[in-house]
Coordinates of C-alpha atoms in Angstrom, one line a residue:
M94 CA 36.9 -38.4 7.0
E95 CA 39.6 -40.2 8.9
Q96 CA 39.5 -37.6 11.6
M97 CA 35.7 -38.0 11.9
R98 CA 36.1 -41.8 12.1
N99 CA 38.6 -41.4 14.9
F100 CA 36.4 -38.9 16.7
M101 CA 33.4 -41.2 16.6
Q102 CA 35.5 -44.0 18.0
S103 CA 36.8 -41.9 20.9
W104 CA 35.1 -41.3 24.3
A105 CA 33.9 -37.9 23.1
G106 CA 32.5 -39.3 19.9
K107 CA 30.7 -42.1 21.7
A108 CA 29.1 -39.5 24.0
V109 CA 27.7 -37.7 20.9
L110 CA 26.6 -41.0 19.5
I111 CA 24.7 -41.9 22.7
I112 CA 22.8 -38.6 22.5
T113 CA 21.8 -39.1 18.9
L114 CA 20.6 -42.7 19.4
I115 CA 18.4 -42.2 22.4
P116 CA 14.9 -43.6 21.4
M117 CA 12.2 -41.0 20.7
A118 CA 9.1 -42.9 21.8
F119 CA 6.0 -40.6 21.9
L120 CA 3.4 -43.3 22.1
G121 CA 1.3 -43.7 25.3
V122 CA 2.1 -40.3 26.7
Q123 CA 0.4 -39.7 30.0
S124 CA -0.2 -36.6 32.0
F125 CA 2.3 -36.0 34.8
S126 CA 1.1 -35.3 38.3
S127 CA 0.9 -31.6 39.1
G128 CA 4.0 -31.8 41.2
G129 CA 2.3 -29.7 43.9
Q130 CA 1.0 -26.1 43.8
I131 CA 2.9 -23.3 42.1
A132 CA 5.1 -21.3 44.5
P133 CA 4.9 -17.5 44.9
N134 CA 8.3 -17.1 43.2
Q135 CA 7.3 -19.2 40.2
I136 CA 5.5 -17.9 37.1
V137 CA 4.8 -21.2 35.3
K138 CA 4.8 -24.8 36.4
V139 CA 4.3 -28.0 34.5
G140 CA 4.6 -31.2 36.5
D141 CA 7.8 -31.0 38.4
T142 CA 9.2 -28.4 36.0
A143 CA 8.9 -24.7 37.1
I144 CA 10.2 -21.4 35.8
D145 CA 10.7 -18.7 38.3
T146 CA 9.5 -15.1 38.2
A147 CA 13.1 -13.8 38.0
T148 CA 13.6 -15.7 34.8
F149 CA 10.4 -14.4 33.4
Q150 CA 11.4 -10.8 34.2
S151 CA 14.9 -11.3 32.7
E152 CA 13.4 -12.6 29.5
V153 CA 10.9 -9.7 29.3
N154 CA 13.7 -7.2 29.8
N155 CA 16.0 -8.9 27.2
Y156 CA 13.1 -9.0 24.7
R157 CA 12.3 -5.4 25.2
T158 CA 15.9 -4.4 24.9
R159 CA 16.1 -6.2 21.5
L160 CA 12.9 -4.5 20.3
L161 CA 14.2 -1.1 21.3
E162 CA 17.2 -1.6 18.9
H163 CA 14.7 -1.4 16.0
T164 CA 11.5 0.0 17.4
D165 CA 10.2 3.2 19.0
G166 CA 9.6 2.4 22.6
S167 CA 6.3 4.2 22.5
L168 CA 5.0 1.6 20.0
I169 CA 5.8 -1.4 22.2
D170 CA 2.7 -2.9 23.9
D171 CA 4.0 -4.1 27.3
K172 CA 1.0 -6.4 27.9
A173 CA 1.5 -8.1 24.5
L174 CA 5.2 -8.4 25.2
N175 CA 4.6 -10.0 28.6
D176 CA 2.0 -12.4 27.1
E177 CA 4.4 -13.4 24.3
V178 CA 7.3 -14.1 26.7
L179 CA 4.9 -16.1 29.0
E180 CA 3.8 -18.2 26.0
S181 CA 7.4 -19.0 25.1
L182 CA 8.2 -20.0 28.8
I183 CA 5.1 -22.2 28.9
D184 CA 6.4 -24.0 25.7
R185 CA 9.8 -24.4 27.3
A186 CA 8.3 -25.8 30.6
L187 CA 6.2 -28.2 28.6
L188 CA 9.2 -29.5 26.6
E189 CA 11.5 -29.7 29.6
N190 CA 8.8 -31.6 31.5
Q191 CA 8.4 -33.9 28.5
T192 CA 12.1 -34.7 28.3
Q193 CA 11.9 -35.8 32.0
F194 CA 8.8 -38.0 31.2
L195 CA 10.6 -39.6 28.3
G196 CA 13.8 -40.2 30.3
M197 CA 15.9 -37.9 28.2
S198 CA 18.9 -37.1 30.4
V199 CA 22.5 -36.4 29.7
S200 CA 25.2 -37.5 32.2
D201 CA 27.9 -35.2 33.6
N202 CA 30.5 -37.4 31.9
T203 CA 28.8 -36.9 28.5
I204 CA 28.6 -33.2 29.0
A205 CA 32.3 -33.0 30.1
R206 CA 33.3 -34.9 26.9
L207 CA 31.2 -32.6 24.7
L208 CA 32.7 -29.5 26.3
R209 CA 36.2 -30.9 26.0
A210 CA 35.5 -31.3 22.2
D211 CA 34.1 -27.7 21.9
P212 CA 36.6 -25.4 20.0
T213 CA 35.4 -22.6 22.3
F214 CA 37.6 -24.0 25.0
H215 CA 40.6 -24.9 22.9
D216 CA 44.0 -23.2 23.0
A217 CA 46.1 -22.2 20.0
N218 CA 47.3 -25.8 19.7
G219 CA 43.7 -27.1 19.5
K220 CA 43.7 -28.7 22.9
F221 CA 41.3 -28.1 25.8
S222 CA 42.5 -25.3 28.0
N223 CA 41.5 -25.1 31.7
D224 CA 42.4 -21.4 31.7
I225 CA 40.0 -20.6 28.9
F226 CA 37.2 -22.7 30.5
A227 CA 37.8 -21.1 33.9
Q228 CA 37.7 -17.6 32.3
Y229 CA 34.5 -18.5 30.5
L230 CA 32.8 -19.5 33.8
Q231 CA 34.1 -16.4 35.6
N232 CA 32.9 -14.0 32.8
R233 CA 29.4 -15.4 33.2
G234 CA 29.4 -15.6 37.0
M235 CA 28.8 -19.4 36.8
T236 CA 30.2 -22.5 38.5
K237 CA 30.9 -25.7 36.7
D238 CA 27.8 -27.3 38.2
M239 CA 25.6 -24.4 37.1
L240 CA 27.0 -24.7 33.5
F241 CA 26.4 -28.5 33.5
D242 CA 22.8 -28.0 34.6
V243 CA 22.1 -25.5 31.9
F244 CA 23.9 -27.5 29.2
G245 CA 22.2 -30.8 30.3
T246 CA 18.8 -29.1 30.0
Q247 CA 19.7 -27.6 26.6
L248 CA 20.9 -31.0 25.2
S249 CA 17.7 -32.7 26.4
L250 CA 15.5 -30.1 24.8
R251 CA 17.6 -30.3 21.6
Q252 CA 17.0 -34.1 21.5
L253 CA 13.3 -33.7 21.8
T254 CA 12.8 -30.8 19.3
S255 CA 15.2 -32.3 16.8
S256 CA 13.3 -35.5 16.8
I257 CA 10.1 -33.6 15.9
L258 CA 11.6 -31.2 13.3
G259 CA 13.4 -34.1 11.6
T260 CA 10.1 -35.8 10.7
A261 CA 8.9 -32.9 8.5
V262 CA 7.8 -34.0 5.0
Y263 CA 6.9 -31.7 2.1
P264 CA 6.3 -32.8 -1.5
D265 CA 8.9 -31.9 -4.0
S266 CA 6.3 -30.5 -6.4
Q267 CA 5.2 -28.0 -3.7
I268 CA 8.8 -27.1 -3.0
S269 CA 9.3 -26.4 -6.8
R270 CA 6.2 -24.2 -6.9
L271 CA 7.4 -22.2 -3.9
I272 CA 10.9 -21.9 -5.3
D273 CA 9.4 -20.6 -8.6
L274 CA 7.5 -17.8 -6.7
Q275 CA 10.6 -16.9 -4.7
T276 CA 12.8 -16.7 -7.8
Q277 CA 10.6 -14.2 -9.7
S278 CA 12.4 -11.0 -10.5
R279 CA 12.0 -7.8 -12.6
E280 CA 14.0 -4.7 -13.3
A281 CA 12.4 -1.8 -11.4
W282 CA 12.6 2.0 -10.9
V283 CA 11.0 4.2 -8.2
V284 CA 10.1 7.8 -7.7
R285 CA 9.3 8.4 -4.0
Y286 CA 7.2 11.3 -2.7
N287 CA 7.6 11.9 1.1
W288 CA 4.5 13.2 2.8
Q289 CA 6.6 15.9 4.6
D290 CA 7.4 17.5 1.3
F291 CA 3.6 18.3 0.9
A292 CA 2.9 19.2 4.5
N293 CA 3.5 23.0 3.9
Q294 CA 0.6 22.9 1.4
V295 CA -1.8 21.6 4.0
T296 CA -3.9 23.5 6.5
V297 CA -5.9 21.9 9.3
S298 CA -8.8 23.9 10.7
T299 CA -10.0 24.0 14.3
D300 CA -13.3 22.5 13.1
E301 CA -11.5 19.6 11.5
I302 CA -9.6 18.9 14.7
E303 CA -12.8 19.1 16.8
T304 CA -14.7 16.8 14.3
Y305 CA -11.9 14.2 14.4
Y306 CA -11.7 14.4 18.2
H307 CA -15.4 13.7 18.7
A308 CA -15.2 10.8 16.2
N309 CA -12.2 9.2 17.8
K310 CA -12.0 10.4 21.4
Q311 CA -12.7 6.9 22.7
D312 CA -9.3 5.9 21.3
M313 CA -7.5 9.0 22.6
I314 CA -6.6 7.9 26.1
A315 CA -4.1 9.2 28.6
P316 CA -2.6 6.1 30.3
P317 CA -2.5 5.8 34.1
S318 CA 0.4 7.8 35.6
V319 CA 2.2 8.6 38.8
D320 CA 4.8 11.0 39.9
L321 CA 7.9 8.8 40.5
A322 CA 10.7 9.5 42.9
Y323 CA 13.7 7.2 42.6
I324 CA 17.3 6.5 43.4
I325 CA 19.9 4.7 41.3
L326 CA 22.8 2.7 42.6
S327 CA 25.6 1.7 40.2
D328 CA 29.1 0.3 40.5
T329 CA 30.6 3.8 40.3
D330 CA 28.8 4.7 43.6
I331 CA 30.7 2.0 45.5
K332 CA 34.2 2.5 46.6
A333 CA 36.1 -0.7 47.3
D334 CA 39.1 -0.8 49.7
T335 CA 42.4 -2.2 48.6
P336 CA 42.4 -6.0 49.1
S337 CA 44.5 -7.5 51.8
E338 CA 47.2 -10.1 51.1
D339 CA 45.0 -12.8 52.5
E340 CA 42.2 -11.9 50.1
I341 CA 44.6 -11.9 47.1
R342 CA 45.9 -15.3 48.2
A343 CA 42.3 -16.6 48.5
Q344 CA 41.8 -15.5 44.9
Y345 CA 45.0 -17.3 43.8
Q346 CA 43.8 -20.6 45.4
A347 CA 40.4 -20.3 43.8
T348 CA 42.1 -19.7 40.4
L349 CA 44.2 -22.8 40.8
Q350 CA 41.2 -24.9 41.8
A351 CA 39.3 -23.7 38.7
R352 CA 42.2 -24.1 36.2
G353 CA 43.9 -27.2 37.5
D354 CA 47.6 -27.4 38.5
G355 CA 48.9 -27.7 35.0
R356 CA 49.9 -31.3 35.0
Q357 CA 50.0 -33.0 31.6
L358 CA 48.9 -36.6 31.3
S359 CA 48.8 -39.5 28.9
H360 CA 46.4 -42.4 29.4
I361 CA 45.6 -45.9 28.2
L362 CA 41.9 -46.6 28.0
L363 CA 40.6 -50.1 28.2
T364 CA 36.9 -50.9 27.5
G365 CA 34.7 -54.0 27.2
D366 CA 33.9 -56.9 29.5
D367 CA 37.6 -57.8 30.0
A368 CA 38.8 -54.3 30.5
K369 CA 39.8 -54.8 34.2
N370 CA 41.9 -57.9 33.4
R371 CA 43.5 -56.2 30.4
A372 CA 44.4 -53.2 32.5
K373 CA 46.1 -55.5 35.1
D374 CA 48.1 -57.2 32.4
I375 CA 49.2 -53.8 30.8
K376 CA 50.1 -52.4 34.3
A377 CA 52.3 -55.5 34.9
K378 CA 54.1 -54.9 31.6
L379 CA 54.6 -51.2 32.5
D380 CA 56.0 -52.3 35.9
A381 CA 58.4 -54.6 34.0
G382 CA 59.7 -51.6 32.1
E383 CA 57.9 -51.7 28.8
S384 CA 57.2 -48.4 27.1
F385 CA 53.9 -46.6 28.0
E386 CA 53.7 -45.0 24.6
I387 CA 54.2 -48.3 22.7
L388 CA 51.6 -50.0 24.9
A389 CA 49.2 -47.1 24.4
K390 CA 49.5 -47.4 20.6
A391 CA 49.0 -51.2 20.7
H392 CA 46.2 -51.5 23.3
S393 CA 44.4 -48.2 24.1
D394 CA 40.7 -48.2 22.9
D395 CA 40.9 -44.4 22.5
P396 CA 42.2 -42.7 19.4
T397 CA 44.7 -40.8 21.5
G398 CA 46.6 -44.1 21.6
E399 CA 47.9 -43.3 18.2
S400 CA 49.9 -40.5 19.8
G401 CA 51.0 -42.5 22.7
G402 CA 48.0 -41.6 24.8
D403 CA 48.7 -37.9 25.1
I404 CA 45.8 -35.9 26.5
G405 CA 47.7 -32.8 27.4
S406 CA 46.9 -30.4 30.3
Y407 CA 44.3 -31.9 32.4
N408 CA 41.9 -31.3 35.3
P409 CA 40.3 -34.5 36.6
A410 CA 37.7 -32.6 38.6
F411 CA 36.2 -31.3 35.4
F412 CA 36.6 -34.2 33.0
F413 CA 35.5 -37.1 35.1
G414 CA 32.5 -35.7 37.1
D415 CA 31.6 -38.2 39.8
S416 CA 34.7 -40.3 39.1
S417 CA 37.1 -37.3 39.7
S418 CA 38.0 -38.2 43.2
A419 CA 39.1 -41.7 42.1
V420 CA 41.2 -40.3 39.3
E421 CA 42.7 -37.7 41.6
N422 CA 43.6 -40.4 44.1
A423 CA 45.2 -42.5 41.4
I424 CA 47.6 -39.8 40.2
S425 CA 48.1 -38.1 43.5
G426 CA 51.8 -38.2 44.5
L427 CA 53.0 -39.1 41.1
T428 CA 56.0 -37.2 39.7
A429 CA 57.0 -36.7 36.0
G430 CA 57.1 -40.2 34.4
G431 CA 55.1 -41.8 37.1
V432 CA 52.3 -44.3 36.2
S433 CA 49.1 -44.8 38.1
E434 CA 47.3 -48.0 39.1
P435 CA 44.3 -48.9 36.9
V436 CA 41.3 -46.7 37.8
Q437 CA 37.7 -47.2 36.7
T438 CA 35.5 -44.3 35.4
G439 CA 32.3 -44.3 33.4
F440 CA 34.3 -44.9 30.2
G441 CA 36.3 -48.0 31.3
Y442 CA 39.6 -48.5 33.0
H443 CA 42.4 -46.0 32.7
I444 CA 46.1 -46.1 33.4
F445 CA 47.6 -42.6 33.6
K446 CA 51.1 -41.4 33.1
V447 CA 52.3 -37.9 34.3
T448 CA 54.3 -36.6 31.4
K449 CA 54.9 -33.1 32.9
M450 CA 54.5 -31.7 36.4
G451 CA 52.3 -28.7 37.0
D452 CA 53.6 -25.4 35.9
A453 CA 50.9 -23.2 37.4
P454 CA 51.8 -19.5 37.4
S455 CA 53.0 -18.1 40.7
L456 CA 51.0 -15.7 42.8
D457 CA 53.4 -12.8 42.1
S458 CA 53.1 -13.3 38.3
M459 CA 49.4 -13.0 38.6
R460 CA 49.3 -10.3 41.3
D461 CA 47.8 -7.6 39.2
E462 CA 45.0 -9.8 37.9
L463 CA 44.4 -11.3 41.3
T464 CA 44.3 -7.8 42.9
K465 CA 41.7 -6.7 40.3
R466 CA 39.5 -9.8 41.0
A467 CA 39.8 -9.3 44.7
T468 CA 38.9 -5.6 44.4
E469 CA 35.8 -6.5 42.2
R470 CA 34.8 -9.1 44.8
K471 CA 35.0 -6.5 47.6
R472 CA 33.1 -4.0 45.5
A473 CA 30.4 -6.7 44.9
N474 CA 30.2 -7.4 48.6
A475 CA 30.0 -3.7 49.4
M476 CA 27.2 -3.3 46.7
N477 CA 25.2 -6.1 48.3
E478 CA 25.7 -4.5 51.8
M479 CA 24.4 -1.2 50.4
I480 CA 21.4 -2.9 48.8
T481 CA 20.6 -4.6 52.1
K482 CA 21.0 -1.4 53.9
I483 CA 18.6 0.5 51.6
N484 CA 16.1 -2.3 51.7
T485 CA 16.1 -2.1 55.4
M486 CA 15.4 1.6 55.2
T487 CA 12.4 0.9 52.9
T488 CA 10.9 -1.5 55.4
D489 CA 11.3 1.2 58.0
S490 CA 9.0 3.4 55.9
M491 CA 11.7 5.9 54.9
G492 CA 11.0 7.8 51.7
I493 CA 13.3 8.3 48.7
S494 CA 14.6 11.7 49.8
D495 CA 15.5 10.5 53.3
I496 CA 17.2 7.4 51.9
A497 CA 19.2 9.5 49.4
Q498 CA 20.3 11.8 52.2
E499 CA 21.3 8.9 54.4
T500 CA 23.3 7.1 51.7
G501 CA 24.7 10.0 49.7
L502 CA 22.9 9.0 46.6
T503 CA 20.9 11.5 44.4
A504 CA 17.1 11.6 44.7
R505 CA 15.5 11.9 41.2
S506 CA 12.0 12.3 40.0
I507 CA 9.8 11.8 36.9
K508 CA 6.5 13.7 36.7
G509 CA 3.7 12.0 34.9
Y510 CA 5.5 8.6 34.7
T511 CA 3.1 6.5 32.6
K512 CA 2.1 2.8 32.8
D513 CA 1.8 2.3 29.0
N514 CA 4.1 3.5 26.2
N515 CA 6.7 4.5 28.8
T516 CA 9.8 5.9 27.1
S517 CA 11.7 7.2 30.2
E518 CA 15.1 5.9 31.4
L519 CA 13.1 3.6 33.7
S520 CA 10.9 2.0 31.0
A521 CA 11.8 -1.6 31.9
P522 CA 8.6 -3.5 32.6
V523 CA 9.9 -4.6 36.1
V524 CA 10.1 -0.9 37.1
V525 CA 6.7 -0.1 35.6
S526 CA 5.3 -3.0 37.5
A527 CA 6.8 -1.8 40.8
A528 CA 5.7 1.8 40.2
F529 CA 2.1 0.8 39.6
D530 CA 1.9 -1.8 42.4
D531 CA -1.5 -1.3 44.2
F532 CA 0.0 -1.5 47.6
A533 CA 2.9 0.9 46.8
I534 CA 0.4 3.4 45.3
S535 CA -2.0 3.3 48.3
D536 CA 0.9 3.4 50.8
Q537 CA 3.2 5.6 48.8
S538 CA 6.0 3.2 49.9
V539 CA 9.4 2.7 48.4
S540 CA 9.8 -0.5 46.4
P541 CA 12.4 -3.2 47.2
N542 CA 15.5 -3.1 45.0
I543 CA 14.9 -3.6 41.3
T544 CA 18.0 -5.0 39.4
L545 CA 18.5 -3.8 35.9
A546 CA 21.3 -4.7 33.5
D547 CA 23.7 -2.0 34.7
K548 CA 22.1 -0.6 37.9
T549 CA 19.9 -1.1 40.8
V550 CA 16.9 1.2 41.5
W551 CA 14.3 1.9 44.1
V552 CA 11.1 3.8 43.2
Q553 CA 8.4 5.6 45.2
P554 CA 5.1 6.5 43.4
T555 CA 2.8 9.4 44.4
N556 CA -0.1 11.3 42.9
Y557 CA -1.6 8.4 41.0
Q558 CA -3.8 9.4 38.0
D559 CA -6.2 6.8 36.5
A560 CA -6.5 6.3 32.7
R561 CA -8.8 8.9 31.1
E562 CA -9.9 10.4 27.8
L563 CA -7.7 13.2 26.6
T564 CA -9.4 16.6 26.5
L565 CA -9.8 18.3 23.2
A566 CA -7.0 20.8 24.2
E567 CA -4.7 17.9 25.2
A568 CA -5.3 16.0 22.0
S569 CA -5.2 18.9 19.5
E570 CA -1.5 18.7 18.6
Q571 CA -1.7 14.9 18.1
I572 CA -4.8 15.2 15.9
K573 CA -3.3 18.1 13.9
A574 CA -0.2 15.9 13.1
T575 CA -2.4 13.0 12.1
L576 CA -4.6 15.1 9.8
T577 CA -1.6 16.9 8.3
K578 CA 0.0 13.6 7.3
Q579 CA -3.3 12.2 5.9
K580 CA -3.8 15.3 3.8
A581 CA -0.2 15.5 2.7
I582 CA -0.3 11.8 1.5
K583 CA -3.5 12.6 -0.4
L584 CA -1.7 15.4 -2.2
A585 CA 1.3 13.2 -2.9
L586 CA -1.0 10.5 -4.3
G587 CA -2.5 12.9 -6.8
T588 CA 1.0 13.9 -8.0
A589 CA 2.1 10.2 -8.1
N590 CA -1.0 9.1 -10.1
A591 CA -0.4 11.7 -12.7
R592 CA 3.2 10.6 -13.1
A593 CA 2.2 6.9 -13.3
K594 CA 0.1 7.7 -16.4
E595 CA 3.2 8.9 -18.2
D596 CA 5.1 6.6 -20.6
P597 CA 7.0 4.1 -18.4
A598 CA 10.1 4.3 -20.6
T599 CA 10.2 8.1 -20.2
L600 CA 9.6 7.8 -16.4
T601 CA 12.7 5.6 -16.0
K602 CA 14.9 8.5 -17.2
S603 CA 14.1 10.5 -14.0
A604 CA 13.4 7.7 -11.6
Q605 CA 15.8 5.9 -9.3
R606 CA 17.0 2.7 -10.9
L607 CA 16.8 -0.2 -8.4
G608 CA 18.1 -2.8 -10.8
V609 CA 16.8 -6.4 -10.8
V610 CA 14.7 -6.8 -7.7
T611 CA 12.9 -9.8 -6.1
R612 CA 10.4 -10.4 -3.3
Q613 CA 13.2 -10.2 -0.8
S614 CA 15.0 -7.1 -2.0
P615 CA 15.7 -5.0 1.1
E616 CA 15.9 -1.7 -0.7
L617 CA 12.1 -1.8 -1.2
L618 CA 9.6 -0.5 1.3
P619 CA 7.1 -3.1 2.4
A620 CA 4.2 -1.6 0.4
E621 CA 6.4 -1.3 -2.7
R622 CA 7.6 -4.9 -2.3
A623 CA 4.0 -6.2 -1.9
S624 CA 2.9 -4.5 -5.1
L625 CA 5.9 -5.6 -7.2
F626 CA 4.4 -8.7 -8.9
V627 CA 0.7 -7.6 -8.7
H628 CA 1.1 -5.0 -11.4
N629 CA 2.6 -7.2 -14.1
K630 CA 1.9 -6.7 -17.8
D631 CA 3.5 -8.2 -20.8
G632 CA 5.7 -5.1 -21.2
M633 CA 6.9 -2.3 -19.0
S634 CA 4.3 -0.9 -16.5
A635 CA 4.0 1.9 -14.0
W636 CA 1.8 2.3 -10.9
A637 CA 1.4 4.4 -7.7
V638 CA 1.4 2.8 -4.2
E639 CA 0.8 4.4 -0.8
T640 CA 3.5 3.8 1.8
D641 CA 4.0 4.7 5.4
A642 CA 6.5 7.4 4.2
G643 CA 4.2 8.8 1.5
V644 CA 3.6 7.6 -2.0
S645 CA 5.8 5.8 -4.5
V646 CA 5.6 5.6 -8.3
M647 CA 6.9 2.2 -9.3
V648 CA 8.1 1.3 -12.8
G649 CA 8.7 -2.4 -13.7
D650 CA 9.9 -4.3 -16.7
K651 CA 8.3 -7.6 -17.5
A652 CA 8.6 -10.0 -14.6
Q653 CA 10.8 -13.1 -15.1
S654 CA 10.9 -16.4 -13.3
T655 CA 14.0 -18.5 -13.1
A656 CA 13.1 -22.1 -14.0
T657 CA 13.6 -24.6 -11.3
A658 CA 15.8 -26.6 -13.6
Q659 CA 18.3 -23.7 -13.8
I660 CA 18.7 -23.7 -10.0
S661 CA 21.8 -25.5 -8.8
D662 CA 21.5 -28.7 -6.7
A663 CA 23.0 -26.9 -3.8
E664 CA 20.6 -24.0 -4.0
R665 CA 17.6 -26.3 -4.4
L666 CA 18.8 -28.4 -1.4
S667 CA 19.1 -25.2 0.7
A668 CA 15.7 -24.0 -0.3
S669 CA 14.1 -27.4 0.3
Q670 CA 15.7 -27.5 3.8
I671 CA 14.4 -24.1 4.7
I672 CA 10.9 -25.0 3.6
R673 CA 11.0 -28.3 5.4
D674 CA 12.3 -26.5 8.5
N675 CA 9.3 -24.3 8.4
V676 CA 7.0 -27.3 8.1
G677 CA 8.9 -28.9 11.0
Q678 CA 8.2 -25.7 13.1
D679 CA 4.5 -26.2 12.3
Q680 CA 4.7 -29.8 13.5
L681 CA 6.5 -28.6 16.7
Q682 CA 3.7 -26.2 17.3
D683 CA 1.1 -29.0 16.8
Y684 CA 3.1 -31.1 19.4
L685 CA 3.1 -28.2 21.8
H686 CA -0.7 -27.9 21.4
Y687 CA -1.0 -31.6 22.2
L688 CA 1.1 -31.2 25.3
R689 CA -1.0 -28.3 26.4
D690 CA -4.1 -30.5 26.1
T691 CA -2.6 -33.4 28.1
K692 CA -0.5 -31.6 30.7
E693 CA -1.6 -29.4 33.6
V694 CA -0.1 -25.9 33.1
Q695 CA -0.1 -23.8 36.2
I696 CA 0.3 -20.0 35.8
N697 CA 0.9 -17.6 38.7
E698 CA -1.9 -15.2 37.9
Q699 CA -1.2 -13.0 40.9
A700 CA 2.4 -12.6 39.8
M701 CA 1.3 -11.9 36.2
S702 CA -1.2 -9.2 37.4
G703 CA 1.8 -7.2 38.5
H704 CA 3.1 -7.0 35.0

């Protein structure tokens, strides 16, 4: 508690407090002006807030990658995926635009303080590390300004959404009822019959296939397709020369600039209306020989005063934002033990003391690391040069085979590359979009470079085939598999229904015991879980239920419900919070609908048509 009190009294704590106390006034909301027409490289625009097509495509690719971890790629509807991502980006643009309208902004000084307090950037001693921060930026290919822009937007959005979610109200009586439903449980057993085990008992005739085809041929469609020629460029295709000494030295200077020079500082912070005069008085006492540490403990308005003002390794350019040059000028030229003149920042007046001179690592001690970075930089430059070279070839109407021969890359091809349900190695929507671009198809031209997660590709479509109904011959194998599964499940259901009529207690001896299960038990199939509390008699009962895998015979003892009174306060509080969070999400959706009704949302339909 004492640590929390000290934190809230510090400059970092005050920054957090400022964020949480910003007024959330939603009355009198007006529509923003359109902010001009949407640009060709923008996908969504609300007022002055726009989201570009590159962000849209990145989100689509990321979403598809996550889906493919759990879903067959052939089951993913690309149009539905694109529409869902577009809706989420519209919501984001609406909320970002609203934060601007409501004046929700976060200063660079505030962001710096929050980052300084973030354990992500702390060393083993719990202090902010410039090295860790610089490595964080380098790993993500970001500059400090880029991180501040992203973080500032996220904080503003968090302010807005938290204010809406925090207003959710849900009656305790309804919470208790929902908790009662969720705490129902029963002991259960299962016998599962997989349809594949009955498939060898099934025959499907030619007449049945033909009958099914004529009844369903409108749904049996071959998607549009092309024959796709393509080349792939990856890091392994690029050879980087050994970096020169000048290039290694340039990397060293860049590293020092990002990390700071290793100086360690203490400070005395004075705030309030008389801060300037207090700073002058304290500086006079320091000049007279009084102890910096004693004066810090007695007068500093920051909790670090308790330790004599120690703030450790420091990089003014990061911590003070717009005031960094003033701070740097104040401590410039100071040696160990030197004390600065009072300097003003956004937090008040500081007096700094250099407690230890910089101990930045030498170039030679970092040579291996610097050489690696310089090599990677040369490789990146060579990669960009190769991409530019190939793009120039595409504008000169060279085909994939000629480009491959000129660059030493391998020309590859996919016959029958489909627009829908694509499962090839080039299934990313951005590639599909380029392959089925109307101009590319009519001109049989090579696309500009397409950047994927680990490679860059160029594609050239030929032999376009429009969507069409499958012929009976083409659809026969698919129909046979469908009818085989249907018939096998029917056979399994007959067996399962017979077993379900047996004495439930006898059934349990040969069934798989699941133990006590609930509505959330992961070991149950969805259809099994859905049936769990529908078939509920006073005693033990058995029933059959169809699943996607076949048929299951379920046996369940009498269902029990844990009384709400038996649930601990902590469990009840957790459940109540989850329910209220869900209600809050509903309120957030209502607010988004309101914004859609009152704000002009521009969508780049031409850009969307390519997806």
